[in-house]
PDB file of C-alpha atoms and ligand atoms in Angstrom:
ATOM      1  CA  MET A  13     -43.368  79.525 -22.832  1.00  0.00           C
ATOM      2  CA  GLN A  14     -45.276  82.666 -23.637  1.00  0.00           C
ATOM      3  CA  ILE A  15     -48.336  84.173 -22.018  1.00  0.00           C
ATOM      4  CA  SER A  16     -50.846  86.193 -24.006  1.00  0.00           C
ATOM      5  CA  PRO A  17     -53.516  87.713 -21.735  1.00  0.00           C
ATOM      6  CA  SER A  18     -56.875  88.299 -23.398  1.00  0.00           C
ATOM      7  CA  VAL A  19     -58.596  91.612 -22.688  1.00  0.00           C
ATOM      8  CA  LEU A  20     -62.020  90.203 -23.566  1.00  0.00           C
ATOM      9  CA  ASN A  21     -63.132  90.290 -19.942  1.00  0.00           C
ATOM     10  CA  ALA A  22     -61.188  93.395 -18.986  1.00  0.00           C
ATOM     11  CA  ASP A  23     -62.675  96.905 -18.799  1.00  0.00           C
ATOM     12  CA  LEU A  24     -63.039  97.657 -22.502  1.00  0.00           C
ATOM     13  CA  SER A  25     -63.729 101.338 -21.881  1.00  0.00           C
ATOM     14  CA  GLY A  26     -60.105 101.734 -20.872  1.00  0.00           C
ATOM     15  CA  LEU A  27     -58.404  99.252 -23.134  1.00  0.00           C
ATOM     16  CA  ALA A  28     -54.963 100.860 -23.139  1.00  0.00           C
ATOM     17  CA  ASP A  29     -54.939 101.082 -19.337  1.00  0.00           C
ATOM     18  CA  GLU A  30     -55.962  97.450 -19.060  1.00  0.00           C
ATOM     19  CA  VAL A  31     -53.121  96.431 -21.378  1.00  0.00           C
ATOM     20  CA  ARG A  32     -50.665  98.457 -19.290  1.00  0.00           C
ATOM     21  CA  ARG A  33     -51.528  96.389 -16.222  1.00  0.00           C
ATOM     22  CA  VAL A  34     -49.874  93.344 -17.805  1.00  0.00           C
ATOM     23  CA  GLU A  35     -47.488  94.938 -20.282  1.00  0.00           C
ATOM     24  CA  ALA A  36     -44.310  94.358 -18.277  1.00  0.00           C
ATOM     25  CA  ALA A  37     -45.078  90.739 -17.485  1.00  0.00           C
ATOM     26  CA  ALA A  38     -46.765  89.366 -20.597  1.00  0.00           C
ATOM     27  CA  ASP A  39     -45.259  88.375 -23.926  1.00  0.00           C
ATOM     28  CA  TRP A  40     -48.250  89.400 -26.037  1.00  0.00           C
ATOM     29  CA  ILE A  41     -51.629  91.014 -25.604  1.00  0.00           C
ATOM     30  CA  HIS A  42     -54.404  88.868 -27.071  1.00  0.00           C
ATOM     31  CA  LEU A  43     -57.100  90.838 -28.878  1.00  0.00           C
ATOM     32  CA  ASP A  44     -60.316  88.954 -29.658  1.00  0.00           C
ATOM     33  CA  VAL A  45     -61.939  90.387 -32.759  1.00  0.00           C
ATOM     34  CA  MET A  46     -65.519  89.108 -33.208  1.00  0.00           C
ATOM     35  CA  ASP A  47     -68.037  89.987 -35.900  1.00  0.00           C
ATOM     36  CA  ASN A  48     -71.314  88.422 -34.694  1.00  0.00           C
ATOM     37  CA  HIS A  49     -71.285  86.217 -37.797  1.00  0.00           C
ATOM     38  CA  PHE A  50     -68.508  83.719 -37.283  1.00  0.00           C
ATOM     39  CA  VAL A  51     -69.266  83.746 -33.555  1.00  0.00           C
ATOM     40  CA  PRO A  52     -72.408  84.924 -31.725  1.00  0.00           C
ATOM     41  CA  ASN A  53     -70.704  87.918 -30.138  1.00  0.00           C
ATOM     42  CA  LEU A  54     -69.384  91.287 -31.214  1.00  0.00           C
ATOM     43  CA  THR A  55     -66.319  93.032 -29.821  1.00  0.00           C
ATOM     44  CA  PHE A  56     -64.129  95.464 -31.751  1.00  0.00           C
ATOM     45  CA  GLY A  57     -62.532  95.722 -35.158  1.00  0.00           C
ATOM     46  CA  LEU A  58     -59.598  97.204 -36.973  1.00  0.00           C
ATOM     47  CA  PRO A  59     -60.126 100.894 -36.039  1.00  0.00           C
ATOM     48  CA  VAL A  60     -60.031 100.059 -32.323  1.00  0.00           C
ATOM     49  CA  VAL A  61     -57.002  97.803 -32.741  1.00  0.00           C
ATOM     50  CA  GLU A  62     -55.203 100.513 -34.743  1.00  0.00           C
ATOM     51  CA  SER A  63     -55.862 103.117 -32.055  1.00  0.00           C
ATOM     52  CA  LEU A  64     -54.787 100.751 -29.307  1.00  0.00           C
ATOM     53  CA  LEU A  65     -51.550  99.878 -31.092  1.00  0.00           C
ATOM     54  CA  ARG A  66     -50.555 103.527 -30.987  1.00  0.00           C
ATOM     55  CA  GLN A  67     -50.837 103.486 -27.193  1.00  0.00           C
ATOM     56  CA  ILE A  68     -49.046 100.253 -26.249  1.00  0.00           C
ATOM     57  CA  THR A  69     -45.599  98.749 -26.680  1.00  0.00           C
ATOM     58  CA  ILE A  70     -46.331  95.054 -26.157  1.00  0.00           C
ATOM     59  CA  PRO A  71     -46.905  93.122 -29.423  1.00  0.00           C
ATOM     60  CA  ALA A  72     -50.512  92.375 -30.314  1.00  0.00           C
ATOM     61  CA  ASP A  73     -51.733  88.827 -30.873  1.00  0.00           C
ATOM     62  CA  CYS A  74     -54.944  89.343 -32.865  1.00  0.00           C
ATOM     63  CA  HIS A  75     -57.401  86.448 -32.842  1.00  0.00           C
ATOM     64  CA  LEU A  76     -59.857  87.014 -35.668  1.00  0.00           C
ATOM     65  CA  MET A  77     -63.174  85.275 -35.021  1.00  0.00           C
ATOM     66  CA  ILE A  78     -64.672  86.730 -38.166  1.00  0.00           C
ATOM     67  CA  ASP A  79     -66.002  85.675 -41.535  1.00  0.00           C
ATOM     68  CA  ASP A  80     -63.951  86.483 -44.605  1.00  0.00           C
ATOM     69  CA  PRO A  81     -60.480  86.718 -43.093  1.00  0.00           C
ATOM     70  CA  ASP A  82     -59.318  86.652 -46.719  1.00  0.00           C
ATOM     71  CA  ARG A  83     -60.570  90.235 -46.901  1.00  0.00           C
ATOM     72  CA  TRP A  84     -59.765  91.483 -43.387  1.00  0.00           C
ATOM     73  CA  ALA A  85     -56.744  89.693 -41.940  1.00  0.00           C
ATOM     74  CA  PRO A  86     -53.960  91.494 -43.827  1.00  0.00           C
ATOM     75  CA  GLY A  87     -55.223  94.869 -42.549  1.00  0.00           C
ATOM     76  CA  PHE A  88     -54.449  93.881 -38.967  1.00  0.00           C
ATOM     77  CA  ALA A  89     -50.903  92.995 -39.997  1.00  0.00           C
ATOM     78  CA  GLU A  90     -50.562  96.273 -41.866  1.00  0.00           C
ATOM     79  CA  ALA A  91     -51.751  98.102 -38.748  1.00  0.00           C
ATOM     80  CA  GLY A  92     -48.787  96.656 -36.881  1.00  0.00           C
ATOM     81  CA  ALA A  93     -50.079  93.573 -35.089  1.00  0.00           C
ATOM     82  CA  GLY A  94     -47.221  91.199 -34.351  1.00  0.00           C
ATOM     83  CA  SER A  95     -49.348  88.126 -34.935  1.00  0.00           C
ATOM     84  CA  VAL A  96     -52.626  87.644 -36.778  1.00  0.00           C
ATOM     85  CA  THR A  97     -54.595  84.423 -36.367  1.00  0.00           C
ATOM     86  CA  PHE A  98     -57.579  83.524 -38.553  1.00  0.00           C
ATOM     87  CA  HIS A  99     -59.969  80.577 -38.343  1.00  0.00           C
ATOM     88  CA  VAL A 100     -59.549  77.909 -40.996  1.00  0.00           C
ATOM     89  CA  GLU A 101     -63.336  77.336 -40.912  1.00  0.00           C
ATOM     90  CA  ALA A 102     -63.908  80.907 -42.110  1.00  0.00           C
ATOM     91  CA  ALA A 103     -61.230  81.214 -44.772  1.00  0.00           C
ATOM     92  CA  ARG A 104     -61.887  80.656 -48.466  1.00  0.00           C
ATOM     93  CA  LYS A 105     -58.188  80.284 -49.285  1.00  0.00           C
ATOM     94  CA  PRO A 106     -56.276  79.622 -46.068  1.00  0.00           C
ATOM     95  CA  ARG A 107     -52.895  79.407 -47.782  1.00  0.00           C
ATOM     96  CA  MET A 108     -53.398  82.775 -49.353  1.00  0.00           C
ATOM     97  CA  VAL A 109     -54.522  84.339 -46.060  1.00  0.00           C
ATOM     98  CA  ALA A 110     -51.383  83.057 -44.320  1.00  0.00           C
ATOM     99  CA  ARG A 111     -49.212  84.334 -47.144  1.00  0.00           C
ATOM    100  CA  ASP A 112     -50.855  87.769 -47.121  1.00  0.00           C
ATOM    101  CA  ILE A 113     -50.480  88.131 -43.337  1.00  0.00           C
ATOM    102  CA  ARG A 114     -46.788  87.291 -43.566  1.00  0.00           C
ATOM    103  CA  ALA A 115     -46.302  89.582 -46.551  1.00  0.00           C
ATOM    104  CA  ALA A 116     -47.769  92.411 -44.472  1.00  0.00           C
ATOM    105  CA  GLY A 117     -45.141  91.780 -41.817  1.00  0.00           C
ATOM    106  CA  ALA A 118     -46.869  89.768 -39.087  1.00  0.00           C
ATOM    107  CA  ARG A 119     -46.619  86.206 -37.877  1.00  0.00           C
ATOM    108  CA  ALA A 120     -49.484  84.173 -39.316  1.00  0.00           C
ATOM    109  CA  GLY A 121     -51.594  81.912 -37.133  1.00  0.00           C
ATOM    110  CA  VAL A 122     -54.391  79.523 -38.008  1.00  0.00           C
ATOM    111  CA  ALA A 123     -57.072  78.526 -35.482  1.00  0.00           C
ATOM    112  CA  ILE A 124     -59.380  75.532 -35.179  1.00  0.00           C
ATOM    113  CA  LYS A 125     -62.655  75.390 -33.266  1.00  0.00           C
ATOM    114  CA  PRO A 126     -63.348  72.423 -30.951  1.00  0.00           C
ATOM    115  CA  GLY A 127     -65.306  70.590 -33.659  1.00  0.00           C
ATOM    116  CA  THR A 128     -62.570  70.921 -36.271  1.00  0.00           C
ATOM    117  CA  PRO A 129     -60.010  68.123 -36.422  1.00  0.00           C
ATOM    118  CA  PHE A 130     -56.315  68.902 -36.508  1.00  0.00           C
ATOM    119  CA  SER A 131     -56.136  67.294 -39.958  1.00  0.00           C
ATOM    120  CA  GLU A 132     -57.849  70.416 -41.363  1.00  0.00           C
ATOM    121  CA  VAL A 133     -54.701  72.441 -40.718  1.00  0.00           C
ATOM    122  CA  ALA A 134     -51.946  69.823 -40.852  1.00  0.00           C
ATOM    123  CA  ASP A 135     -51.067  70.758 -44.448  1.00  0.00           C
ATOM    124  CA  LEU A 136     -50.818  74.425 -43.514  1.00  0.00           C
ATOM    125  CA  MET A 137     -48.126  73.772 -40.931  1.00  0.00           C
ATOM    126  CA  PRO A 138     -45.172  74.874 -43.088  1.00  0.00           C
ATOM    127  CA  LEU A 139     -47.032  78.054 -44.095  1.00  0.00           C
ATOM    128  CA  VAL A 140     -47.936  79.394 -40.661  1.00  0.00           C
ATOM    129  CA  ASP A 141     -46.087  80.493 -37.548  1.00  0.00           C
ATOM    130  CA  MET A 142     -48.693  79.370 -35.034  1.00  0.00           C
ATOM    131  CA  ILE A 143     -51.538  76.871 -34.705  1.00  0.00           C
ATOM    132  CA  LEU A 144     -54.272  77.873 -32.248  1.00  0.00           C
ATOM    133  CA  VAL A 145     -56.167  74.947 -30.760  1.00  0.00           C
ATOM    134  CA  MET A 146     -59.335  76.386 -29.211  1.00  0.00           C
ATOM    135  CA  THR A 147     -60.090  74.822 -25.845  1.00  0.00           C
ATOM    136  CA  VAL A 148     -63.589  76.373 -25.623  1.00  0.00           C
ATOM    137  CA  GLU A 149     -66.198  77.163 -28.253  1.00  0.00           C
ATOM    138  CA  PRO A 150     -65.076  80.622 -29.453  1.00  0.00           C
ATOM    139  CA  GLY A 151     -67.217  83.634 -28.605  1.00  0.00           C
ATOM    140  CA  PHE A 152     -67.033  84.243 -24.879  1.00  0.00           C
ATOM    141  CA  GLY A 153     -64.555  84.413 -22.038  1.00  0.00           C
ATOM    142  CA  GLY A 154     -64.964  82.633 -18.747  1.00  0.00           C
ATOM    143  CA  GLN A 155     -65.977  79.224 -20.127  1.00  0.00           C
ATOM    144  CA  SER A 156     -64.716  75.861 -18.865  1.00  0.00           C
ATOM    145  CA  PHE A 157     -61.595  74.333 -20.368  1.00  0.00           C
ATOM    146  CA  MET A 158     -62.239  71.370 -22.686  1.00  0.00           C
ATOM    147  CA  ALA A 159     -59.613  68.775 -21.788  1.00  0.00           C
ATOM    148  CA  GLU A 160     -60.787  66.648 -24.705  1.00  0.00           C
ATOM    149  CA  MET A 161     -58.946  69.084 -26.985  1.00  0.00           C
ATOM    150  CA  LEU A 162     -55.562  68.040 -25.599  1.00  0.00           C
ATOM    151  CA  PRO A 163     -55.082  65.187 -28.103  1.00  0.00           C
ATOM    152  CA  LYS A 164     -55.146  67.833 -30.857  1.00  0.00           C
ATOM    153  CA  VAL A 165     -52.417  69.758 -29.047  1.00  0.00           C
ATOM    154  CA  ARG A 166     -50.338  66.581 -28.828  1.00  0.00           C
ATOM    155  CA  GLU A 167     -50.918  65.861 -32.495  1.00  0.00           C
ATOM    156  CA  ALA A 168     -49.835  69.373 -33.450  1.00  0.00           C
ATOM    157  CA  ARG A 169     -46.738  69.107 -31.271  1.00  0.00           C
ATOM    158  CA  ARG A 170     -45.824  65.710 -32.709  1.00  0.00           C
ATOM    159  CA  LEU A 171     -46.111  66.898 -36.275  1.00  0.00           C
ATOM    160  CA  ALA A 172     -44.259  70.147 -35.570  1.00  0.00           C
ATOM    161  CA  ASP A 173     -41.365  68.267 -33.982  1.00  0.00           C
ATOM    162  CA  ALA A 174     -41.298  65.586 -36.674  1.00  0.00           C
ATOM    163  CA  SER A 175     -41.373  68.014 -39.568  1.00  0.00           C
ATOM    164  CA  ASP A 176     -38.866  70.353 -37.988  1.00  0.00           C
ATOM    165  CA  VAL A 177     -40.980  73.444 -38.662  1.00  0.00           C
ATOM    166  CA  ASP A 178     -40.771  76.218 -36.125  1.00  0.00           C
ATOM    167  CA  VAL A 179     -44.446  76.612 -35.391  1.00  0.00           C
ATOM    168  CA  TRP A 180     -45.838  77.761 -32.059  1.00  0.00           C
ATOM    169  CA  ILE A 181     -48.814  75.952 -30.570  1.00  0.00           C
ATOM    170  CA  GLN A 182     -51.310  78.153 -28.768  1.00  0.00           C
ATOM    171  CA  VAL A 183     -54.230  77.196 -26.553  1.00  0.00           C
ATOM    172  CA  ASP A 184     -57.108  79.574 -25.844  1.00  0.00           C
ATOM    173  CA  GLY A 185     -60.124  79.157 -23.608  1.00  0.00           C
ATOM    174  CA  GLY A 186     -60.390  78.259 -19.942  1.00  0.00           C
ATOM    175  CA  VAL A 187     -56.622  78.383 -19.490  1.00  0.00           C
ATOM    176  CA  GLY A 188     -55.645  79.266 -15.925  1.00  0.00           C
ATOM    177  CA  PRO A 189     -53.695  77.988 -12.916  1.00  0.00           C
ATOM    178  CA  ASP A 190     -55.653  74.720 -12.848  1.00  0.00           C
ATOM    179  CA  THR A 191     -55.387  73.877 -16.535  1.00  0.00           C
ATOM    180  CA  ILE A 192     -52.190  75.392 -17.901  1.00  0.00           C
ATOM    181  CA  GLU A 193     -49.979  72.494 -16.820  1.00  0.00           C
ATOM    182  CA  GLN A 194     -51.878  69.907 -18.856  1.00  0.00           C
ATOM    183  CA  CYS A 195     -51.642  72.199 -21.877  1.00  0.00           C
ATOM    184  CA  ALA A 196     -47.891  72.648 -21.489  1.00  0.00           C
ATOM    185  CA  ALA A 197     -47.371  68.930 -20.934  1.00  0.00           C
ATOM    186  CA  ALA A 198     -49.323  68.252 -24.141  1.00  0.00           C
ATOM    187  CA  GLY A 199     -46.953  70.519 -26.054  1.00  0.00           C
ATOM    188  CA  ALA A 200     -48.521  73.978 -26.138  1.00  0.00           C
ATOM    189  CA  ASP A 201     -46.078  76.871 -25.826  1.00  0.00           C
ATOM    190  CA  VAL A 202     -48.273  79.988 -26.095  1.00  0.00           C
ATOM    191  CA  PHE A 203     -51.083  80.357 -23.584  1.00  0.00           C
ATOM    192  CA  VAL A 204     -54.013  82.731 -23.805  1.00  0.00           C
ATOM    193  CA  ALA A 205     -55.604  83.519 -20.463  1.00  0.00           C
ATOM    194  CA  GLY A 206     -58.457  85.973 -20.140  1.00  0.00           C
ATOM    195  CA  SER A 207     -60.484  85.685 -16.982  1.00  0.00           C
ATOM    196  CA  ALA A 208     -57.661  83.992 -15.067  1.00  0.00           C
ATOM    197  CA  VAL A 209     -55.539  87.107 -15.543  1.00  0.00           C
ATOM    198  CA  TYR A 210     -58.064  89.926 -15.449  1.00  0.00           C
ATOM    199  CA  ARG A 211     -60.142  88.577 -12.593  1.00  0.00           C
ATOM    200  CA  SER A 212     -57.017  88.206 -10.509  1.00  0.00           C
ATOM    201  CA  PRO A 213     -56.292  90.969  -7.979  1.00  0.00           C
ATOM    202  CA  ASP A 214     -52.781  91.213  -9.447  1.00  0.00           C
ATOM    203  CA  PRO A 215     -52.914  90.470 -13.184  1.00  0.00           C
ATOM    204  CA  ALA A 216     -49.161  90.875 -13.750  1.00  0.00           C
ATOM    205  CA  MET A 217     -48.334  88.478 -10.959  1.00  0.00           C
ATOM    206  CA  MET A 218     -50.829  85.976 -12.361  1.00  0.00           C
ATOM    207  CA  VAL A 219     -49.037  86.157 -15.710  1.00  0.00           C
ATOM    208  CA  GLU A 220     -45.723  85.319 -14.020  1.00  0.00           C
ATOM    209  CA  GLN A 221     -47.344  82.508 -12.077  1.00  0.00           C
ATOM    210  CA  LEU A 222     -48.887  81.020 -15.216  1.00  0.00           C
ATOM    211  CA  ARG A 223     -45.575  81.123 -17.061  1.00  0.00           C
ATOM    212  CA  ALA A 224     -43.786  79.420 -14.157  1.00  0.00           C
ATOM    213  CA  SER A 225     -46.431  76.669 -14.038  1.00  0.00           C
ATOM    214  CA  ALA A 226     -46.141  76.094 -17.775  1.00  0.00           C
ATOM    215  CA  GLU A 227     -42.378  75.926 -17.600  1.00  0.00           C
ATOM    216  CA  ASN A 228     -42.492  73.430 -14.733  1.00  0.00           C
ATOM    217  CA  ALA A 229     -44.978  71.192 -16.481  1.00  0.00           C
ATOM    218  CA  ALA A 230     -43.072  71.172 -19.763  1.00  0.00           C
ATOM    219  CA  ARG A 231     -39.773  70.153 -18.201  1.00  0.00           C
ATOM    220  CA  PRO A 232     -39.074  66.537 -19.157  1.00  0.00           C
TER     221      PRO A 232
HETATM  222  C1  DX5 B 309     -62.909  83.108 -26.586  1.00  0.00           C
HETATM  223  C2  DX5 B 309     -61.682  83.944 -26.797  1.00  0.00           C
HETATM  224  C3  DX5 B 309     -60.691  83.844 -25.716  1.00  0.00           C
HETATM  225  C4  DX5 B 309     -61.206  84.303 -24.373  1.00  0.00           C
HETATM  226  C5  DX5 B 309     -60.492  83.528 -23.339  1.00  0.00           C
HETATM  227  O1  DX5 B 309     -63.617  83.052 -27.771  1.00  0.00           O
HETATM  228  O2  DX5 B 309     -61.026  83.564 -27.992  1.00  0.00           O
HETATM  229  O3  DX5 B 309     -59.496  84.501 -26.048  1.00  0.00           O
HETATM  230  O4  DX5 B 309     -61.001  85.649 -24.119  1.00  0.00           O
HETATM  231  O5  DX5 B 309     -61.030  83.845 -22.114  1.00  0.00           O
HETATM  232  P1  DX5 B 309     -60.889  82.838 -20.880  1.00  0.00           P
HETATM  233  O6  DX5 B 309     -59.424  82.725 -20.603  1.00  0.00           O
HETATM  234  O7  DX5 B 309     -61.666  83.491 -19.819  1.00  0.00           O
HETATM  235  O8  DX5 B 309     -61.469  81.517 -21.328  1.00  0.00           O
HETATM  236 ZN1   ZN B 310     -58.984  84.369 -28.307  1.00  0.00          ZN
END
């Protein structure tokens, strides 16, 4: 059970300091890259991620909500991100993107928006290290969790277990103390939490609390 806090709703003027608040407790730091094309919002790109990576020790989990990941995704891996996730809806050649990310030394993840069925990525399962099932429409933090996405998480978990591939299943969007247990019970094992962590008075403690809840819920 791994927790990947998203800095989307943190103080972006002091990104490295915000990461340091959770660095000891979290497994990853989730960096939401948005281009105002694939999603209607704009955050930061490769130069900011590169600079940040020089300042932090926790591995970066880059979530690319951008068009043309075929062109851009490998650069994030080359910059030293531990994991790079692209959206299948945006990729021209998803297999090639996954291969290029891995070749550049990162774990490769593939994400699906709420409207995209799991079947769109089922074939990619042996080629990626993580499937990200979005539990909100990508673009903004602080939205409500979409429980109707849980069947996709179960489907991903079933297929991963049946095919014996070691693929992580991540959920992102509206994940917090009230929703993390259903995600873990459905089979997710990497949890992105933005506002739940950064709006908490003690972000590091919230990370620990979320991990404990996930572990409890996943126990058979
Ligand atoms: C939404 C982003 C998420 C977002 C999650 O498009 O991909 O990572 O930061 O924020 P919360 O946890 O507030 O939904
Ligand atoms: Zn994200």
